[in-house]
Amino acid sequence: MTASTHRTRVSTRTFVIVMLALAAVTAGFVSYYASASPDGLEHVAGTQGFLGSATDHALASWPFADYAVAGIDDARLSGGLAGLVGCAVVLLLAMGIGRLLRRPAGS
């Protein structure tokens, strides 16, 4: 095999570790720089004049409401931690679903 046709395979473990690191950086750091503008629903409610009638949802007092960690005053740290926890929860759910759906060996 010549150097021009040689292809390097990346192991599944290396791929997963790199993707997890990228997700953690995105959730923990890059998310701080996301737009602070209201989302579409909030924007329409403001332009139509009924934003003031909005009430908090049932989970508004939970520790991760509003994309932040309750009790942490630093917005960057609070939002980053909430993003990391969100990534971890999604990862654990995906792993759990994967294990449930996995076929038994020999099938």
PDB file of C-alpha atoms in Angstrom:
ATOM      1  CA  MET A   1       0.000   0.000   0.000  1.00  0.00           C
ATOM      2  CA  THR A   2       1.443   3.380  -0.933  1.00  0.00           C
ATOM      3  CA  ALA A   3       1.384   6.433   1.265  1.00  0.00           C
ATOM      4  CA  SER A   4      -1.234   8.078  -0.927  1.00  0.00           C
ATOM      5  CA  THR A   5      -3.705   5.195  -0.555  1.00  0.00           C
ATOM      6  CA  HIS A   6      -3.114   4.473   3.133  1.00  0.00           C
ATOM      7  CA  ARG A   7      -6.108   5.379   5.301  1.00  0.00           C
ATOM      8  CA  THR A   8      -5.957   5.629   9.046  1.00  0.00           C
ATOM      9  CA  ARG A   9      -8.861   4.146  10.962  1.00  0.00           C
ATOM     10  CA  VAL A  10      -9.950   5.840  14.146  1.00  0.00           C
ATOM     11  CA  SER A  11     -11.097   3.522  16.886  1.00  0.00           C
ATOM     12  CA  THR A  12     -14.636   3.802  18.166  1.00  0.00           C
ATOM     13  CA  ARG A  13     -13.327   4.620  21.630  1.00  0.00           C
ATOM     14  CA  THR A  14     -11.188   7.508  20.320  1.00  0.00           C
ATOM     15  CA  PHE A  15     -14.095   8.824  18.261  1.00  0.00           C
ATOM     16  CA  VAL A  16     -16.464   8.741  21.253  1.00  0.00           C
ATOM     17  CA  ILE A  17     -13.946  10.473  23.526  1.00  0.00           C
ATOM     18  CA  VAL A  18     -13.307  13.237  20.979  1.00  0.00           C
ATOM     19  CA  MET A  19     -17.051  13.751  20.414  1.00  0.00           C
ATOM     20  CA  LEU A  20     -17.718  13.877  24.166  1.00  0.00           C
ATOM     21  CA  ALA A  21     -14.944  16.440  24.590  1.00  0.00           C
ATOM     22  CA  LEU A  22     -16.406  18.569  21.787  1.00  0.00           C
ATOM     23  CA  ALA A  23     -19.895  18.347  23.312  1.00  0.00           C
ATOM     24  CA  ALA A  24     -18.520  19.345  26.718  1.00  0.00           C
ATOM     25  CA  VAL A  25     -16.653  22.333  25.265  1.00  0.00           C
ATOM     26  CA  THR A  26     -19.727  23.399  23.318  1.00  0.00           C
ATOM     27  CA  ALA A  27     -22.078  23.028  26.297  1.00  0.00           C
ATOM     28  CA  GLY A  28     -19.719  24.415  28.910  1.00  0.00           C
ATOM     29  CA  PHE A  29     -18.015  27.252  27.073  1.00  0.00           C
ATOM     30  CA  VAL A  30     -19.463  28.100  23.671  1.00  0.00           C
ATOM     31  CA  SER A  31     -23.031  28.178  25.005  1.00  0.00           C
ATOM     32  CA  TYR A  32     -22.165  31.341  26.956  1.00  0.00           C
ATOM     33  CA  TYR A  33     -21.834  33.184  23.667  1.00  0.00           C
ATOM     34  CA  ALA A  34     -25.255  32.138  22.363  1.00  0.00           C
ATOM     35  CA  SER A  35     -27.733  34.864  21.547  1.00  0.00           C
ATOM     36  CA  ALA A  36     -29.407  36.550  24.493  1.00  0.00           C
ATOM     37  CA  SER A  37     -32.293  37.615  22.252  1.00  0.00           C
ATOM     38  CA  PRO A  38     -35.669  36.114  23.108  1.00  0.00           C
ATOM     39  CA  ASP A  39     -36.743  32.967  21.305  1.00  0.00           C
ATOM     40  CA  GLY A  40     -39.421  33.096  18.618  1.00  0.00           C
ATOM     41  CA  LEU A  41     -42.374  32.457  20.904  1.00  0.00           C
ATOM     42  CA  GLU A  42     -41.240  35.083  23.410  1.00  0.00           C
ATOM     43  CA  HIS A  43     -40.586  37.576  20.599  1.00  0.00           C
ATOM     44  CA  VAL A  44     -44.070  37.108  19.116  1.00  0.00           C
ATOM     45  CA  ALA A  45     -45.651  37.413  22.580  1.00  0.00           C
ATOM     46  CA  GLY A  46     -43.802  40.703  23.052  1.00  0.00           C
ATOM     47  CA  THR A  47     -44.756  42.130  19.661  1.00  0.00           C
ATOM     48  CA  GLN A  48     -48.400  41.041  20.057  1.00  0.00           C
ATOM     49  CA  GLY A  49     -48.591  42.540  23.555  1.00  0.00           C
ATOM     50  CA  PHE A  50     -49.337  39.517  25.718  1.00  0.00           C
ATOM     51  CA  LEU A  51     -45.856  38.793  27.108  1.00  0.00           C
ATOM     52  CA  GLY A  52     -46.819  40.419  30.413  1.00  0.00           C
ATOM     53  CA  SER A  53     -49.537  37.826  31.014  1.00  0.00           C
ATOM     54  CA  ALA A  54     -47.038  34.944  30.983  1.00  0.00           C
ATOM     55  CA  THR A  55     -46.666  32.897  34.155  1.00  0.00           C
ATOM     56  CA  ASP A  56     -43.876  30.604  35.308  1.00  0.00           C
ATOM     57  CA  HIS A  57     -44.181  26.953  34.442  1.00  0.00           C
ATOM     58  CA  ALA A  58     -44.476  24.217  37.067  1.00  0.00           C
ATOM     59  CA  LEU A  59     -40.711  23.496  37.047  1.00  0.00           C
ATOM     60  CA  ALA A  60     -39.550  27.130  37.265  1.00  0.00           C
ATOM     61  CA  SER A  61     -38.208  26.617  40.789  1.00  0.00           C
ATOM     62  CA  TRP A  62     -36.126  23.554  39.874  1.00  0.00           C
ATOM     63  CA  PRO A  63     -32.320  23.804  40.024  1.00  0.00           C
ATOM     64  CA  PHE A  64     -31.807  23.936  36.233  1.00  0.00           C
ATOM     65  CA  ALA A  65     -34.674  26.195  35.158  1.00  0.00           C
ATOM     66  CA  ASP A  66     -33.890  28.938  32.605  1.00  0.00           C
ATOM     67  CA  TYR A  67     -30.725  27.217  31.313  1.00  0.00           C
ATOM     68  CA  ALA A  68     -28.817  28.008  34.508  1.00  0.00           C
ATOM     69  CA  VAL A  69     -27.903  26.410  37.819  1.00  0.00           C
ATOM     70  CA  ALA A  70     -29.814  27.889  40.745  1.00  0.00           C
ATOM     71  CA  GLY A  71     -27.638  29.400  43.455  1.00  0.00           C
ATOM     72  CA  ILE A  72     -24.693  30.283  41.194  1.00  0.00           C
ATOM     73  CA  ASP A  73     -24.565  34.018  40.554  1.00  0.00           C
ATOM     74  CA  ASP A  74     -21.893  33.961  37.818  1.00  0.00           C
ATOM     75  CA  ALA A  75     -23.923  33.710  34.580  1.00  0.00           C
ATOM     76  CA  ARG A  76     -21.049  32.161  32.602  1.00  0.00           C
ATOM     77  CA  LEU A  77     -20.375  29.464  35.195  1.00  0.00           C
ATOM     78  CA  SER A  78     -24.068  28.813  35.843  1.00  0.00           C
ATOM     79  CA  GLY A  79     -24.952  28.440  32.163  1.00  0.00           C
ATOM     80  CA  GLY A  80     -21.877  26.323  31.457  1.00  0.00           C
ATOM     81  CA  LEU A  81     -22.627  23.933  34.305  1.00  0.00           C
ATOM     82  CA  ALA A  82     -26.233  23.620  33.192  1.00  0.00           C
ATOM     83  CA  GLY A  83     -25.010  22.781  29.681  1.00  0.00           C
ATOM     84  CA  LEU A  84     -22.608  20.139  31.000  1.00  0.00           C
ATOM     85  CA  VAL A  85     -25.300  18.553  33.152  1.00  0.00           C
ATOM     86  CA  GLY A  86     -27.655  18.566  30.168  1.00  0.00           C
ATOM     87  CA  CYS A  87     -25.048  16.806  28.016  1.00  0.00           C
ATOM     88  CA  ALA A  88     -24.472  14.211  30.732  1.00  0.00           C
ATOM     89  CA  VAL A  89     -28.204  13.536  31.091  1.00  0.00           C
ATOM     90  CA  VAL A  90     -28.661  13.125  27.331  1.00  0.00           C
ATOM     91  CA  LEU A  91     -25.610  10.840  27.150  1.00  0.00           C
ATOM     92  CA  LEU A  92     -26.899   8.654  29.977  1.00  0.00           C
ATOM     93  CA  LEU A  93     -30.368   8.457  28.416  1.00  0.00           C
ATOM     94  CA  ALA A  94     -28.893   7.535  25.026  1.00  0.00           C
ATOM     95  CA  MET A  95     -26.706   4.863  26.607  1.00  0.00           C
ATOM     96  CA  GLY A  96     -29.683   3.460  28.519  1.00  0.00           C
ATOM     97  CA  ILE A  97     -31.868   3.346  25.413  1.00  0.00           C
ATOM     98  CA  GLY A  98     -29.010   1.745  23.489  1.00  0.00           C
ATOM     99  CA  ARG A  99     -28.656  -0.959  26.112  1.00  0.00           C
ATOM    100  CA  LEU A 100     -32.398  -1.623  26.106  1.00  0.00           C
ATOM    101  CA  LEU A 101     -32.499  -1.917  22.336  1.00  0.00           C
ATOM    102  CA  ARG A 102     -29.320  -3.947  21.963  1.00  0.00           C
ATOM    103  CA  ARG A 103     -29.857  -7.430  20.663  1.00  0.00           C
ATOM    104  CA  PRO A 104     -28.673 -10.260  22.854  1.00  0.00           C
ATOM    105  CA  ALA A 105     -25.434 -11.920  21.755  1.00  0.00           C
ATOM    106  CA  GLY A 106     -25.999 -14.785  19.337  1.00  0.00           C
ATOM    107  CA  SER A 107     -29.249 -13.440  17.877  1.00  0.00           C
TER     108      SER A 107
END
